[in-house]
Amino acid sequence: MKEKFKNIPQALKTQIFIRLGLAALALILAILMSVIAKDFLLGLPCWVQFVYMGINGGILLYNGITENYVSIIGTCISVERSRIFRRIKTVTIQTEKGKLKVPIRKRIKKLNEGVNVTVYVSVKSRVYDNGDGMAIFGYYAIDVFSTK
C-alpha cells in the first residue's frame, strides 16, 4: 500500500492532501460548533462539507492507488486570460494526438507558452470535439514544468 501511494504523482498527492485536509478542518469545525452551541443544525453545513470532501478525497486516493487516471502530457501553445484581472481561463496543449483545450480552475502563475504541461484526468472523463481539437472540462490535477 505504501509503495502504491509513493507511485502517485506529486500533483495528485497534493490534491489528495488538500481535499482530506479540508475534510478534517470541516470535521473539527462541525464538532466545535455542535458542542459549543449544543445544536446539531448549526454545525450541519460543516458536517455536509466533511462528508463531501472526505468522499471526494477518498475517491481521488482510491483512483491514484489503483491507477485509474490518465496522464496527458503536452506543450502549452496558447493561454487565454480574463480581461480585467488577467487570470488564466483556458490553456491549449499540443499533444501527440492533437490540440487539447483545458479550462483552469485554480491560479497558476508560471504558465506561459512553450512550457510542458501534464494534466491528470479520470479514465472515465469525457473528451469533447472542439472544432480544431479536443476539449476536457474536468481534471484531477495539472502540473506545469519548464524544460529549461
Tab-separated table of N, CA, C and O in Angstrom, residues 96-145:
chain	number	residue	atom	x	y	z
A	96	GLU	N	0.409	14.514	-28.607
A	96	GLU	CA	0.689	13.640	-29.741
A	96	GLU	C	-0.542	13.473	-30.624
A	96	GLU	O	-0.432	13.365	-31.835
A	97	LYS	N	-1.711	13.448	-30.007
A	97	LYS	CA	-2.966	13.212	-30.740
A	97	LYS	C	-3.554	14.483	-31.341
A	97	LYS	O	-4.487	14.409	-32.119
A	98	GLY	N	-3.066	15.657	-30.949
A	98	GLY	CA	-3.598	16.915	-31.458
A	98	GLY	C	-3.700	17.947	-30.349
A	98	GLY	O	-3.063	17.836	-29.310
A	99	LYS	N	-4.535	18.953	-30.593
A	99	LYS	CA	-4.704	20.029	-29.613
A	99	LYS	C	-5.747	19.641	-28.578
A	99	LYS	O	-6.749	19.010	-28.897
A	100	LEU	N	-5.503	20.063	-27.337
A	100	LEU	CA	-6.426	19.804	-26.231
A	100	LEU	C	-6.628	21.100	-25.470
A	100	LEU	O	-5.666	21.733	-25.038
A	101	LYS	N	-7.884	21.512	-25.305
A	101	LYS	CA	-8.217	22.731	-24.580
A	101	LYS	C	-8.675	22.355	-23.179
A	101	LYS	O	-9.558	21.514	-23.012
A	102	VAL	N	-8.053	22.991	-22.161
A	102	VAL	CA	-8.323	22.666	-20.763
A	102	VAL	C	-8.689	23.941	-20.014
A	102	VAL	O	-7.914	24.896	-20.013
A	103	PRO	N	-9.859	23.992	-19.360
A	103	PRO	CA	-10.176	25.149	-18.517
A	103	PRO	C	-9.401	25.052	-17.204
A	103	PRO	O	-9.243	23.982	-16.637
A	104	ILE	N	-8.913	26.173	-16.712
A	104	ILE	CA	-8.112	26.200	-15.486
A	104	ILE	C	-9.005	26.630	-14.331
A	104	ILE	O	-9.682	27.652	-14.402
A	105	ARG	N	-8.994	25.851	-13.232
A	105	ARG	CA	-9.832	26.142	-12.072
A	105	ARG	C	-9.077	26.843	-10.959
A	105	ARG	O	-9.679	27.407	-10.064
A	106	LYS	N	-7.773	26.779	-10.959
A	106	LYS	CA	-7.008	27.379	-9.879
A	106	LYS	C	-6.000	28.369	-10.453
A	106	LYS	O	-5.811	28.445	-11.656
A	107	ARG	N	-5.359	29.113	-9.569
A	107	ARG	CA	-4.366	30.084	-10.020
A	107	ARG	C	-3.051	29.388	-10.311
A	107	ARG	O	-2.507	28.689	-9.459
A	108	ILE	N	-2.565	29.597	-11.517
A	108	ILE	CA	-1.257	29.088	-11.916
A	108	ILE	C	-0.481	30.285	-12.440
A	108	ILE	O	-0.882	30.917	-13.408
A	109	LYS	N	0.629	30.582	-11.795
A	109	LYS	CA	1.363	31.795	-12.157
A	109	LYS	C	2.407	31.567	-13.236
A	109	LYS	O	2.652	32.424	-14.059
A	110	LYS	N	3.054	30.422	-13.259
A	110	LYS	CA	4.180	30.208	-14.158
A	110	LYS	C	3.797	29.512	-15.459
A	110	LYS	O	4.612	28.850	-16.064
A	111	LEU	N	2.568	29.675	-15.894
A	111	LEU	CA	2.104	29.026	-17.110
A	111	LEU	C	2.184	29.994	-18.279
A	111	LEU	O	1.477	30.991	-18.325
A	112	ASN	N	3.089	29.724	-19.188
A	112	ASN	CA	3.267	30.518	-20.398
A	112	ASN	C	3.345	29.584	-21.588
A	112	ASN	O	3.431	28.367	-21.438
A	113	GLU	N	3.353	30.159	-22.778
A	113	GLU	CA	3.509	29.352	-23.972
A	113	GLU	C	4.896	28.713	-23.982
A	113	GLU	O	5.885	29.332	-23.611
A	114	GLY	N	4.950	27.453	-24.393
A	114	GLY	CA	6.217	26.753	-24.528
A	114	GLY	C	6.591	25.862	-23.355
A	114	GLY	O	7.536	25.080	-23.468
A	115	VAL	N	5.891	25.940	-22.233
A	115	VAL	CA	6.223	25.080	-21.095
A	115	VAL	C	5.488	23.746	-21.243
A	115	VAL	O	4.450	23.655	-21.897
A	116	ASN	N	6.049	22.716	-20.625
A	116	ASN	CA	5.414	21.404	-20.655
A	116	ASN	C	4.347	21.316	-19.575
A	116	ASN	O	4.545	21.786	-18.463
A	117	VAL	N	3.229	20.702	-19.919
A	117	VAL	CA	2.093	20.597	-19.023
A	117	VAL	C	1.651	19.134	-18.967
A	117	VAL	O	1.582	18.463	-19.990
A	118	THR	N	1.385	18.663	-17.757
A	118	THR	CA	0.810	17.336	-17.567
A	118	THR	C	-0.544	17.505	-16.893
A	118	THR	O	-0.640	18.137	-15.847
A	119	VAL	N	-1.558	16.952	-17.503
A	119	VAL	CA	-2.913	17.017	-16.965
A	119	VAL	C	-3.312	15.599	-16.578
A	119	VAL	O	-3.221	14.677	-17.389
A	120	TYR	N	-3.741	15.430	-15.333
A	120	TYR	CA	-4.185	14.132	-14.838
A	120	TYR	C	-5.705	14.117	-14.841
A	120	TYR	O	-6.338	14.914	-14.151
A	121	VAL	N	-6.288	13.217	-15.629
A	121	VAL	CA	-7.738	13.110	-15.739
A	121	VAL	C	-8.174	11.693	-15.400
A	121	VAL	O	-7.385	10.751	-15.440
A	122	SER	N	-9.437	11.548	-15.082
A	122	SER	CA	-10.004	10.244	-14.783
A	122	SER	C	-10.085	9.406	-16.055
A	122	SER	O	-10.185	9.937	-17.166
A	123	VAL	N	-10.056	8.103	-15.879
A	123	VAL	CA	-10.221	7.202	-17.012
A	123	VAL	C	-11.613	7.376	-17.616
A	123	VAL	O	-11.794	7.265	-18.826
A	124	LYS	N	-12.585	7.719	-16.784
A	124	LYS	CA	-13.970	7.869	-17.219
A	124	LYS	C	-14.274	9.270	-17.753
A	124	LYS	O	-15.391	9.531	-18.174
A	125	SER	N	-13.303	10.165	-17.735
A	125	SER	CA	-13.531	11.544	-18.155
A	125	SER	C	-13.848	11.608	-19.649
A	125	SER	O	-13.242	10.920	-20.460
A	126	ARG	N	-14.784	12.453	-19.984
A	126	ARG	CA	-15.188	12.598	-21.386
A	126	ARG	C	-14.310	13.625	-22.091
A	126	ARG	O	-13.964	14.648	-21.525
A	127	VAL	N	-14.017	13.337	-23.338
A	127	VAL	CA	-13.251	14.240	-24.188
A	127	VAL	C	-14.181	14.667	-25.316
A	127	VAL	O	-14.759	13.834	-26.004
A	128	TYR	N	-14.327	15.970	-25.488
A	128	TYR	CA	-15.268	16.510	-26.460
A	128	TYR	C	-14.523	17.084	-27.665
A	128	TYR	O	-13.407	17.590	-27.547
A	129	ASP	N	-15.177	17.030	-28.828
A	129	ASP	CA	-14.629	17.629	-30.036
A	129	ASP	C	-14.873	19.134	-29.978
A	129	ASP	O	-15.972	19.585	-29.668
A	130	ASN	N	-13.812	19.908	-30.272
A	130	ASN	CA	-13.884	21.358	-30.139
A	130	ASN	C	-13.619	22.052	-31.473
A	130	ASN	O	-13.043	23.119	-31.515
A	131	GLY	N	-13.989	21.453	-32.569
A	131	GLY	CA	-13.755	22.067	-33.862
A	131	GLY	C	-12.335	21.836	-34.350
A	131	GLY	O	-12.083	20.981	-35.178
A	132	ASP	N	-11.373	22.591	-33.806
A	132	ASP	CA	-9.987	22.456	-34.240
A	132	ASP	C	-9.182	21.514	-33.346
A	132	ASP	O	-7.999	21.337	-33.555
A	133	GLY	N	-9.803	20.909	-32.367
A	133	GLY	CA	-9.099	19.996	-31.469
A	133	GLY	C	-10.085	19.338	-30.523
A	133	GLY	O	-11.252	19.184	-30.828
A	134	MET	N	-9.585	18.965	-29.378
A	134	MET	CA	-10.408	18.315	-28.363
A	134	MET	C	-10.487	19.224	-27.133
A	134	MET	O	-9.694	20.148	-26.988
A	135	ALA	N	-11.436	18.915	-26.233
A	135	ALA	CA	-11.593	19.688	-25.004
A	135	ALA	C	-12.015	18.755	-23.881
A	135	ALA	O	-12.774	17.810	-24.095
A	136	ILE	N	-11.487	19.025	-22.686
A	136	ILE	CA	-11.950	18.338	-21.488
A	136	ILE	C	-12.402	19.409	-20.506
A	136	ILE	O	-11.940	20.542	-20.548
A	137	PHE	N	-13.330	19.056	-19.633
A	137	PHE	CA	-13.863	20.042	-18.712
A	137	PHE	C	-13.654	19.684	-17.254
A	137	PHE	O	-14.048	20.432	-16.378
A	138	GLY	N	-13.046	18.547	-16.981
A	138	GLY	CA	-12.766	18.169	-15.612
A	138	GLY	C	-11.450	17.419	-15.537
A	138	GLY	O	-11.135	16.617	-16.416
A	139	TYR	N	-10.679	17.708	-14.517
A	139	TYR	CA	-9.411	17.021	-14.331
A	139	TYR	C	-9.105	16.950	-12.851
A	139	TYR	O	-9.656	17.685	-12.050
A	140	TYR	N	-8.228	16.011	-12.490
A	140	TYR	CA	-7.833	15.872	-11.095
A	140	TYR	C	-6.806	16.927	-10.709
A	140	TYR	O	-6.949	17.604	-9.709
A	141	ALA	N	-5.744	17.014	-11.490
A	141	ALA	CA	-4.658	17.936	-11.166
A	141	ALA	C	-3.946	18.322	-12.455
A	141	ALA	O	-4.045	17.635	-13.473
A	142	ILE	N	-3.223	19.427	-12.378
A	142	ILE	CA	-2.418	19.886	-13.508
A	142	ILE	C	-1.036	20.221	-12.981
A	142	ILE	O	-0.895	20.800	-11.905
A	143	ASP	N	-0.028	19.812	-13.730
A	143	ASP	CA	1.361	20.011	-13.322
A	143	ASP	C	2.083	20.749	-14.440
A	143	ASP	O	2.022	20.347	-15.596
A	144	VAL	N	2.743	21.837	-14.100
A	144	VAL	CA	3.469	22.676	-15.061
A	144	VAL	C	4.949	22.586	-14.736
A	144	VAL	O	5.357	22.805	-13.602
A	145	PHE	N	5.755	22.267	-15.762
A	145	PHE	CA	7.195	22.254	-15.544
A	145	PHE	C	7.885	22.744	-16.790
A	145	PHE	O	7.455	22.517	-17.901
